[in-house]
Amino acid sequence: MKVLVVGNGGREHALAWKLLQSPQVEQCFCVPGNGGTALLQGCQNITLGVNDFVSIAQVAREQAIDLVVVGPEIPLSLGITDYLQALGFKVFGPTQVGAQIESSKSWAKTLMAEAGIPIPQGESFTDSQAAKAYIAQQGAPIVVKADGLAAGKGVIVANTVAEAQAAVDSLITDGFSLIVVEEFLIGEEVSILALTDGLTVRPLVPAQDHKRIGEGDTGLNTGGMGAYAPAPIATPALLQRVQREILEPTVAALRQRGIDYRGVLYAGLMVSPDGEPKVLEYNCRFGDPETQAVLPLLETPLDELLLACVEQRLESLPPLQWYSGSAVCVVMASGGYPGDYEKGKLITGIEDAQSLGATVFQAGTKLDGNRLLSDGGRVLGVTALGPDFQAGIEAVYSAVELIEFEGKYYRRDIGYRAR
Ligand code: AMP
Ligand code: GLY
């Protein structure tokens, strides 16, 4: 079987890596891929934009691709699945109307509210004065969100009314016309990446992401500085509730709207101190870097799972098999990220890290001849497994310490909540 992975992040490196472990997968193409997928045995990068559907379809035709797996939200929200499906390709990832679950927070909130799914209280506004009046009435802390895709920059957790009101103005200035204001929830976050074929939904092992740049979960929000799985906060009892009260009603609500959703439903949950889960957001894709922690634990061949979703036979698939133990992924970033940073720094030590048993997923990298250079904010995601979190954490940091590039930055406390 030949697969084509769309995207260029650490998530896509992990997807290609896992797909190629399956005996059924003979070849993988990545559009456009990165330095990591370029070096992956059996994988070939194709330099095209992720939103260039016409050229992607041409490659899929020329290479006789059996399955297209879409990583990022932007091509999904622009309808890559609709486009390729209409040409007869099998595509893992929701159609444009389904991708609204991520691309429009207010659409997602309405769907969840109507389905009785637990979510924070809030309202959507097109008028900034009305939004500000609501904020003044509710008081702080309060959360202000842009409705559209904002690459992780559209959420402001405001500690004062003035800060929240200023956030409304700055989102409007940035061109967002719909603003969601919602209650601030306390608790611990967990990411449930579930696979669905539009009828059945099956969660992967729960993961926890570290979104803030600084140790102790402080500082600016990032795309994610590390992740670990299975997150102990998601006990079997909690997962059962999530399945019954959140995932299944979401799939049913999508179906009721005539949406045939075949892909990842990624629920970003806040679990309150007394164990009540609420959905902060849905994403229509695999999480990054959660994927780099979750997939190394998956024993079931990934292609079988994704094809079962695309062919709508997830129900008849045997239970997913997982390796025992814990996975910890530490993201190594360029100094300055998530603000300005320099690119083009020589990366060394990856083989040494791998010889300790770690897997190095590349994100913002590129090959220049045979030199590997940094080429983005999040450069690498280093994952190690251990019989427990303590061992996984020790193993991952031993590997990370062997990798060098000028200005490298990483958090030293990934997984601390799981110890
Ligand atoms: P989102 O993109 O909606 O997941 O928001 C990004 C981050 O903002 C989340 O991972 C949370 O850390 C935080 N956040 C979002 N909504 C809330 C909320 N209602 N209460 C507390 N924190 C929130
Ligand atoms: N790790 C957060 C995300 O993928 O959105």
PDB file of N, CA and C in Angstrom, residues 118-195:
ATOM      1  N   PRO A 118     -20.999  18.656  27.947  1.00  0.00           N
ATOM      2  CA  PRO A 118     -20.552  19.669  28.912  1.00  0.00           C
ATOM      3  C   PRO A 118     -19.474  20.591  28.345  1.00  0.00           C
ATOM      4  N   ILE A 119     -19.775  21.887  28.354  1.00  0.00           N
ATOM      5  CA  ILE A 119     -18.844  22.909  27.843  1.00  0.00           C
ATOM      6  C   ILE A 119     -18.881  24.111  28.792  1.00  0.00           C
ATOM      7  N   PRO A 120     -17.848  24.963  28.751  1.00  0.00           N
ATOM      8  CA  PRO A 120     -17.918  26.175  29.577  1.00  0.00           C
ATOM      9  C   PRO A 120     -19.052  27.076  29.092  1.00  0.00           C
ATOM     10  N   GLN A 121     -19.660  27.798  30.029  1.00  0.00           N
ATOM     11  CA  GLN A 121     -20.703  28.749  29.635  1.00  0.00           C
ATOM     12  C   GLN A 121     -20.094  29.897  28.864  1.00  0.00           C
ATOM     13  N   GLY A 122     -20.833  30.403  27.902  1.00  0.00           N
ATOM     14  CA  GLY A 122     -20.298  31.536  27.163  1.00  0.00           C
ATOM     15  C   GLY A 122     -21.233  31.987  26.084  1.00  0.00           C
ATOM     16  N   GLU A 123     -20.796  33.017  25.364  1.00  0.00           N
ATOM     17  CA  GLU A 123     -21.611  33.548  24.267  1.00  0.00           C
ATOM     18  C   GLU A 123     -20.719  34.002  23.121  1.00  0.00           C
ATOM     19  N   SER A 124     -21.322  34.086  21.931  1.00  0.00           N
ATOM     20  CA  SER A 124     -20.586  34.560  20.749  1.00  0.00           C
ATOM     21  C   SER A 124     -21.069  35.963  20.401  1.00  0.00           C
ATOM     22  N   PHE A 125     -20.141  36.786  19.908  1.00  0.00           N
ATOM     23  CA  PHE A 125     -20.478  38.178  19.580  1.00  0.00           C
ATOM     24  C   PHE A 125     -19.878  38.582  18.238  1.00  0.00           C
ATOM     25  N   THR A 126     -20.640  39.391  17.495  1.00  0.00           N
ATOM     26  CA  THR A 126     -20.074  40.030  16.311  1.00  0.00           C
ATOM     27  C   THR A 126     -19.835  41.510  16.610  1.00  0.00           C
ATOM     28  N   ASP A 127     -20.409  41.980  17.712  1.00  0.00           N
ATOM     29  CA  ASP A 127     -20.333  43.394  18.058  1.00  0.00           C
ATOM     30  C   ASP A 127     -19.421  43.559  19.278  1.00  0.00           C
ATOM     31  N   SER A 128     -18.365  44.372  19.125  1.00  0.00           N
ATOM     32  CA  SER A 128     -17.381  44.454  20.207  1.00  0.00           C
ATOM     33  C   SER A 128     -17.968  45.114  21.458  1.00  0.00           C
ATOM     34  N   GLN A 129     -18.880  46.080  21.284  1.00  0.00           N
ATOM     35  CA  GLN A 129     -19.468  46.730  22.461  1.00  0.00           C
ATOM     36  C   GLN A 129     -20.276  45.715  23.274  1.00  0.00           C
ATOM     37  N   ALA A 130     -21.023  44.893  22.588  1.00  0.00           N
ATOM     38  CA  ALA A 130     -21.822  43.875  23.281  1.00  0.00           C
ATOM     39  C   ALA A 130     -20.904  42.871  23.989  1.00  0.00           C
ATOM     40  N   ALA A 131     -19.802  42.512  23.329  1.00  0.00           N
ATOM     41  CA  ALA A 131     -18.852  41.575  23.950  1.00  0.00           C
ATOM     42  C   ALA A 131     -18.269  42.194  25.216  1.00  0.00           C
ATOM     43  N   LYS A 132     -17.915  43.481  25.130  1.00  0.00           N
ATOM     44  CA  LYS A 132     -17.299  44.154  26.287  1.00  0.00           C
ATOM     45  C   LYS A 132     -18.297  44.304  27.435  1.00  0.00           C
ATOM     46  N   ALA A 133     -19.549  44.579  27.095  1.00  0.00           N
ATOM     47  CA  ALA A 133     -20.573  44.716  28.140  1.00  0.00           C
ATOM     48  C   ALA A 133     -20.763  43.371  28.852  1.00  0.00           C
ATOM     49  N   TYR A 134     -20.758  42.297  28.070  1.00  0.00           N
ATOM     50  CA  TYR A 134     -20.915  40.949  28.650  1.00  0.00           C
ATOM     51  C   TYR A 134     -19.737  40.632  29.568  1.00  0.00           C
ATOM     52  N   ILE A 135     -18.539  41.020  29.129  1.00  0.00           N
ATOM     53  CA  ILE A 135     -17.335  40.784  29.941  1.00  0.00           C
ATOM     54  C   ILE A 135     -17.447  41.547  31.266  1.00  0.00           C
ATOM     55  N   ALA A 136     -17.874  42.830  31.192  1.00  0.00           N
ATOM     56  CA  ALA A 136     -18.004  43.652  32.402  1.00  0.00           C
ATOM     57  C   ALA A 136     -19.014  43.019  33.364  1.00  0.00           C
ATOM     58  N   GLN A 137     -20.065  42.475  32.783  1.00  0.00           N
ATOM     59  CA  GLN A 137     -21.114  41.869  33.608  1.00  0.00           C
ATOM     60  C   GLN A 137     -20.629  40.560  34.248  1.00  0.00           C
ATOM     61  N   GLN A 138     -19.863  39.772  33.508  1.00  0.00           N
ATOM     62  CA  GLN A 138     -19.407  38.474  34.020  1.00  0.00           C
ATOM     63  C   GLN A 138     -18.243  38.598  34.995  1.00  0.00           C
ATOM     64  N   GLY A 139     -17.358  39.600  34.764  1.00  0.00           N
ATOM     65  CA  GLY A 139     -16.166  39.755  35.604  1.00  0.00           C
ATOM     66  C   GLY A 139     -15.040  38.835  35.177  1.00  0.00           C
ATOM     67  N   ALA A 140     -13.873  39.003  35.806  1.00  0.00           N
ATOM     68  CA  ALA A 140     -12.679  38.230  35.435  1.00  0.00           C
ATOM     69  C   ALA A 140     -12.357  37.244  36.567  1.00  0.00           C
ATOM     70  N   PRO A 141     -11.519  36.224  36.328  1.00  0.00           N
ATOM     71  CA  PRO A 141     -10.916  35.885  35.032  1.00  0.00           C
ATOM     72  C   PRO A 141     -11.967  35.398  34.038  1.00  0.00           C
ATOM     73  N   ILE A 142     -11.656  35.608  32.769  1.00  0.00           N
ATOM     74  CA  ILE A 142     -12.587  35.246  31.706  1.00  0.00           C
ATOM     75  C   ILE A 142     -11.760  34.962  30.442  1.00  0.00           C
ATOM     76  N   VAL A 143     -12.347  34.205  29.522  1.00  0.00           N
ATOM     77  CA  VAL A 143     -11.574  33.773  28.353  1.00  0.00           C
ATOM     78  C   VAL A 143     -12.201  34.345  27.078  1.00  0.00           C
ATOM     79  N   VAL A 144     -11.345  34.918  26.216  1.00  0.00           N
ATOM     80  CA  VAL A 144     -11.790  35.517  24.953  1.00  0.00           C
ATOM     81  C   VAL A 144     -11.145  34.727  23.814  1.00  0.00           C
ATOM     82  N   LYS A 145     -11.975  34.305  22.853  1.00  0.00           N
ATOM     83  CA  LYS A 145     -11.443  33.472  21.755  1.00  0.00           C
ATOM     84  C   LYS A 145     -11.887  34.008  20.401  1.00  0.00           C
ATOM     85  N   ALA A 146     -10.973  33.950  19.448  1.00  0.00           N
ATOM     86  CA  ALA A 146     -11.330  34.256  18.062  1.00  0.00           C
ATOM     87  C   ALA A 146     -12.081  33.062  17.501  1.00  0.00           C
ATOM     88  N   ASP A 147     -13.033  33.317  16.621  1.00  0.00           N
ATOM     89  CA  ASP A 147     -13.824  32.216  16.073  1.00  0.00           C
ATOM     90  C   ASP A 147     -13.055  31.384  15.056  1.00  0.00           C
ATOM     91  N   GLY A 148     -12.188  31.995  14.277  1.00  0.00           N
ATOM     92  CA  GLY A 148     -11.543  31.262  13.165  1.00  0.00           C
ATOM     93  C   GLY A 148     -10.243  30.594  13.570  1.00  0.00           C
ATOM     94  N   LEU A 149      -9.593  29.948  12.601  1.00  0.00           N
ATOM     95  CA  LEU A 149      -8.294  29.320  12.865  1.00  0.00           C
ATOM     96  C   LEU A 149      -7.264  30.409  13.135  1.00  0.00           C
ATOM     97  N   ALA A 150      -6.505  30.262  14.213  1.00  0.00           N
ATOM     98  CA  ALA A 150      -5.577  31.332  14.590  1.00  0.00           C
ATOM     99  C   ALA A 150      -4.227  30.781  15.021  1.00  0.00           C
ATOM    100  N   ALA A 151      -3.934  29.524  14.636  1.00  0.00           N
ATOM    101  CA  ALA A 151      -2.642  28.892  14.929  1.00  0.00           C
ATOM    102  C   ALA A 151      -2.267  29.038  16.402  1.00  0.00           C
ATOM    103  N   GLY A 152      -3.236  28.790  17.272  1.00  0.00           N
ATOM    104  CA  GLY A 152      -2.954  28.808  18.711  1.00  0.00           C
ATOM    105  C   GLY A 152      -2.855  30.198  19.314  1.00  0.00           C
ATOM    106  N   LYS A 153      -3.060  31.248  18.501  1.00  0.00           N
ATOM    107  CA  LYS A 153      -2.893  32.604  19.040  1.00  0.00           C
ATOM    108  C   LYS A 153      -4.225  33.301  19.287  1.00  0.00           C
ATOM    109  N   GLY A 154      -5.318  32.592  19.083  1.00  0.00           N
ATOM    110  CA  GLY A 154      -6.622  33.239  19.167  1.00  0.00           C
ATOM    111  C   GLY A 154      -7.319  33.109  20.508  1.00  0.00           C
ATOM    112  N   VAL A 155      -6.609  32.632  21.536  1.00  0.00           N
ATOM    113  CA  VAL A 155      -7.249  32.457  22.845  1.00  0.00           C
ATOM    114  C   VAL A 155      -6.538  33.322  23.875  1.00  0.00           C
ATOM    115  N   ILE A 156      -7.293  34.172  24.554  1.00  0.00           N
ATOM    116  CA  ILE A 156      -6.701  35.026  25.590  1.00  0.00           C
ATOM    117  C   ILE A 156      -7.384  34.706  26.911  1.00  0.00           C
ATOM    118  N   VAL A 157      -6.598  34.197  27.849  1.00  0.00           N
ATOM    119  CA  VAL A 157      -7.112  33.957  29.194  1.00  0.00           C
ATOM    120  C   VAL A 157      -6.815  35.240  29.978  1.00  0.00           C
ATOM    121  N   ALA A 158      -7.865  36.037  30.224  1.00  0.00           N
ATOM    122  CA  ALA A 158      -7.664  37.377  30.801  1.00  0.00           C
ATOM    123  C   ALA A 158      -7.906  37.354  32.305  1.00  0.00           C
ATOM    124  N   ASN A 159      -6.989  37.990  33.033  1.00  0.00           N
ATOM    125  CA  ASN A 159      -7.136  38.038  34.491  1.00  0.00           C
ATOM    126  C   ASN A 159      -7.939  39.232  34.970  1.00  0.00           C
ATOM    127  N   THR A 160      -8.119  40.220  34.095  1.00  0.00           N
ATOM    128  CA  THR A 160      -8.920  41.395  34.469  1.00  0.00           C
ATOM    129  C   THR A 160      -9.913  41.684  33.352  1.00  0.00           C
ATOM    130  N   VAL A 161     -10.959  42.437  33.727  1.00  0.00           N
ATOM    131  CA  VAL A 161     -11.965  42.842  32.743  1.00  0.00           C
ATOM    132  C   VAL A 161     -11.309  43.686  31.654  1.00  0.00           C
ATOM    133  N   ALA A 162     -10.397  44.594  32.069  1.00  0.00           N
ATOM    134  CA  ALA A 162      -9.747  45.484  31.095  1.00  0.00           C
ATOM    135  C   ALA A 162      -8.949  44.676  30.077  1.00  0.00           C
ATOM    136  N   GLU A 163      -8.253  43.648  30.558  1.00  0.00           N
ATOM    137  CA  GLU A 163      -7.442  42.808  29.660  1.00  0.00           C
ATOM    138  C   GLU A 163      -8.344  42.062  28.669  1.00  0.00           C
ATOM    139  N   ALA A 164      -9.471  41.586  29.162  1.00  0.00           N
ATOM    140  CA  ALA A 164     -10.394  40.848  28.288  1.00  0.00           C
ATOM    141  C   ALA A 164     -10.989  41.789  27.241  1.00  0.00           C
ATOM    142  N   GLN A 165     -11.317  43.001  27.677  1.00  0.00           N
ATOM    143  CA  GLN A 165     -11.914  43.952  26.733  1.00  0.00           C
ATOM    144  C   GLN A 165     -10.884  44.380  25.676  1.00  0.00           C
ATOM    145  N   ALA A 166      -9.633  44.527  26.116  1.00  0.00           N
ATOM    146  CA  ALA A 166      -8.571  44.879  25.150  1.00  0.00           C
ATOM    147  C   ALA A 166      -8.377  43.735  24.151  1.00  0.00           C
ATOM    148  N   ALA A 167      -8.541  42.496  24.642  1.00  0.00           N
ATOM    149  CA  ALA A 167      -8.387  41.334  23.747  1.00  0.00           C
ATOM    150  C   ALA A 167      -9.458  41.349  22.660  1.00  0.00           C
ATOM    151  N   VAL A 168     -10.664  41.766  23.019  1.00  0.00           N
ATOM    152  CA  VAL A 168     -11.739  41.860  22.021  1.00  0.00           C
ATOM    153  C   VAL A 168     -11.299  42.821  20.917  1.00  0.00           C
ATOM    154  N   ASP A 169     -10.797  44.004  21.336  1.00  0.00           N
ATOM    155  CA  ASP A 169     -10.354  44.997  20.339  1.00  0.00           C
ATOM    156  C   ASP A 169      -9.241  44.444  19.470  1.00  0.00           C
ATOM    157  N   SER A 170      -8.269  43.758  20.092  1.00  0.00           N
ATOM    158  CA  SER A 170      -7.131  43.336  19.272  1.00  0.00           C
ATOM    159  C   SER A 170      -7.538  42.203  18.315  1.00  0.00           C
ATOM    160  N   LEU A 171      -8.478  41.351  18.716  1.00  0.00           N
ATOM    161  CA  LEU A 171      -8.932  40.296  17.784  1.00  0.00           C
ATOM    162  C   LEU A 171      -9.701  40.917  16.618  1.00  0.00           C
ATOM    163  N   ILE A 172     -10.506  41.930  16.919  1.00  0.00           N
ATOM    164  CA  ILE A 172     -11.253  42.608  15.836  1.00  0.00           C
ATOM    165  C   ILE A 172     -10.256  43.285  14.883  1.00  0.00           C
ATOM    166  N   THR A 173      -9.231  43.938  15.473  1.00  0.00           N
ATOM    167  CA  THR A 173      -8.202  44.586  14.634  1.00  0.00           C
ATOM    168  C   THR A 173      -7.499  43.554  13.760  1.00  0.00           C
ATOM    169  N   ASP A 174      -7.304  42.345  14.316  1.00  0.00           N
ATOM    170  CA  ASP A 174      -6.642  41.283  13.540  1.00  0.00           C
ATOM    171  C   ASP A 174      -7.557  40.683  12.475  1.00  0.00           C
ATOM    172  N   GLY A 175      -8.793  41.160  12.406  1.00  0.00           N
ATOM    173  CA  GLY A 175      -9.672  40.728  11.317  1.00  0.00           C
ATOM    174  C   GLY A 175     -10.680  39.649  11.695  1.00  0.00           C
ATOM    175  N   PHE A 176     -10.740  39.265  12.972  1.00  0.00           N
ATOM    176  CA  PHE A 176     -11.748  38.273  13.368  1.00  0.00           C
ATOM    177  C   PHE A 176     -13.076  38.993  13.593  1.00  0.00           C
ATOM    178  N   SER A 177     -14.142  38.496  12.964  1.00  0.00           N
ATOM    179  CA  SER A 177     -15.407  39.212  13.092  1.00  0.00           C
ATOM    180  C   SER A 177     -16.331  38.554  14.119  1.00  0.00           C
ATOM    181  N   LEU A 178     -16.006  37.347  14.507  1.00  0.00           N
ATOM    182  CA  LEU A 178     -16.836  36.652  15.502  1.00  0.00           C
ATOM    183  C   LEU A 178     -15.945  36.302  16.699  1.00  0.00           C
ATOM    184  N   ILE A 179     -16.411  36.677  17.890  1.00  0.00           N
ATOM    185  CA  ILE A 179     -15.618  36.501  19.106  1.00  0.00           C
ATOM    186  C   ILE A 179     -16.436  35.682  20.101  1.00  0.00           C
ATOM    187  N   VAL A 180     -15.784  34.695  20.712  1.00  0.00           N
ATOM    188  CA  VAL A 180     -16.448  33.897  21.741  1.00  0.00           C
ATOM    189  C   VAL A 180     -15.889  34.320  23.099  1.00  0.00           C
ATOM    190  N   VAL A 181     -16.795  34.553  24.050  1.00  0.00           N
ATOM    191  CA  VAL A 181     -16.368  34.878  25.417  1.00  0.00           C
ATOM    192  C   VAL A 181     -16.905  33.772  26.311  1.00  0.00           C
ATOM    193  N   GLU A 182     -16.024  33.176  27.125  1.00  0.00           N
ATOM    194  CA  GLU A 182     -16.525  32.079  27.950  1.00  0.00           C
ATOM    195  C   GLU A 182     -15.919  32.077  29.341  1.00  0.00           C
ATOM    196  N   GLU A 183     -16.603  31.360  30.223  1.00  0.00           N
ATOM    197  CA  GLU A 183     -16.171  31.301  31.629  1.00  0.00           C
ATOM    198  C   GLU A 183     -14.795  30.652  31.726  1.00  0.00           C
ATOM    199  N   PHE A 184     -14.015  31.107  32.688  1.00  0.00           N
ATOM    200  CA  PHE A 184     -12.693  30.549  32.949  1.00  0.00           C
ATOM    201  C   PHE A 184     -12.867  29.310  33.816  1.00  0.00           C
ATOM    202  N   LEU A 185     -12.320  28.197  33.349  1.00  0.00           N
ATOM    203  CA  LEU A 185     -12.432  26.948  34.121  1.00  0.00           C
ATOM    204  C   LEU A 185     -11.092  26.629  34.767  1.00  0.00           C
ATOM    205  N   ILE A 186     -11.139  26.163  35.999  1.00  0.00           N
ATOM    206  CA  ILE A 186      -9.896  25.677  36.596  1.00  0.00           C
ATOM    207  C   ILE A 186      -9.883  24.153  36.512  1.00  0.00           C
ATOM    208  N   GLY A 187      -8.683  23.609  36.543  1.00  0.00           N
ATOM    209  CA  GLY A 187      -8.567  22.160  36.483  1.00  0.00           C
ATOM    210  C   GLY A 187      -7.332  21.762  35.712  1.00  0.00           C
ATOM    211  N   GLU A 188      -7.327  20.519  35.280  1.00  0.00           N
ATOM    212  CA  GLU A 188      -6.182  19.995  34.540  1.00  0.00           C
ATOM    213  C   GLU A 188      -6.649  19.610  33.140  1.00  0.00           C
ATOM    214  N   GLU A 189      -5.809  19.938  32.145  1.00  0.00           N
ATOM    215  CA  GLU A 189      -6.206  19.657  30.762  1.00  0.00           C
ATOM    216  C   GLU A 189      -5.752  18.269  30.326  1.00  0.00           C
ATOM    217  N   VAL A 190      -6.531  17.677  29.427  1.00  0.00           N
ATOM    218  CA  VAL A 190      -6.123  16.406  28.828  1.00  0.00           C
ATOM    219  C   VAL A 190      -6.618  16.377  27.391  1.00  0.00           C
ATOM    220  N   SER A 191      -5.823  15.787  26.518  1.00  0.00           N
ATOM    221  CA  SER A 191      -6.180  15.684  25.101  1.00  0.00           C
ATOM    222  C   SER A 191      -6.615  14.264  24.798  1.00  0.00           C
ATOM    223  N   ILE A 192      -7.838  14.125  24.330  1.00  0.00           N
ATOM    224  CA  ILE A 192      -8.315  12.807  23.903  1.00  0.00           C
ATOM    225  C   ILE A 192      -8.397  12.836  22.380  1.00  0.00           C
ATOM    226  N   LEU A 193      -7.486  12.110  21.746  1.00  0.00           N
ATOM    227  CA  LEU A 193      -7.507  11.988  20.290  1.00  0.00           C
ATOM    228  C   LEU A 193      -8.302  10.735  19.977  1.00  0.00           C
ATOM    229  N   ALA A 194      -9.485  10.920  19.404  1.00  0.00           N
ATOM    230  CA  ALA A 194     -10.332   9.767  19.108  1.00  0.00           C
ATOM    231  C   ALA A 194     -10.446   9.619  17.601  1.00  0.00           C
ATOM    232  N   LEU A 195     -10.539   8.360  17.166  1.00  0.00           N
ATOM    233  CA  LEU A 195     -10.705   8.100  15.732  1.00  0.00           C
ATOM    234  C   LEU A 195     -12.159   7.746  15.478  1.00  0.00           C
TER     235      LEU A 195
END
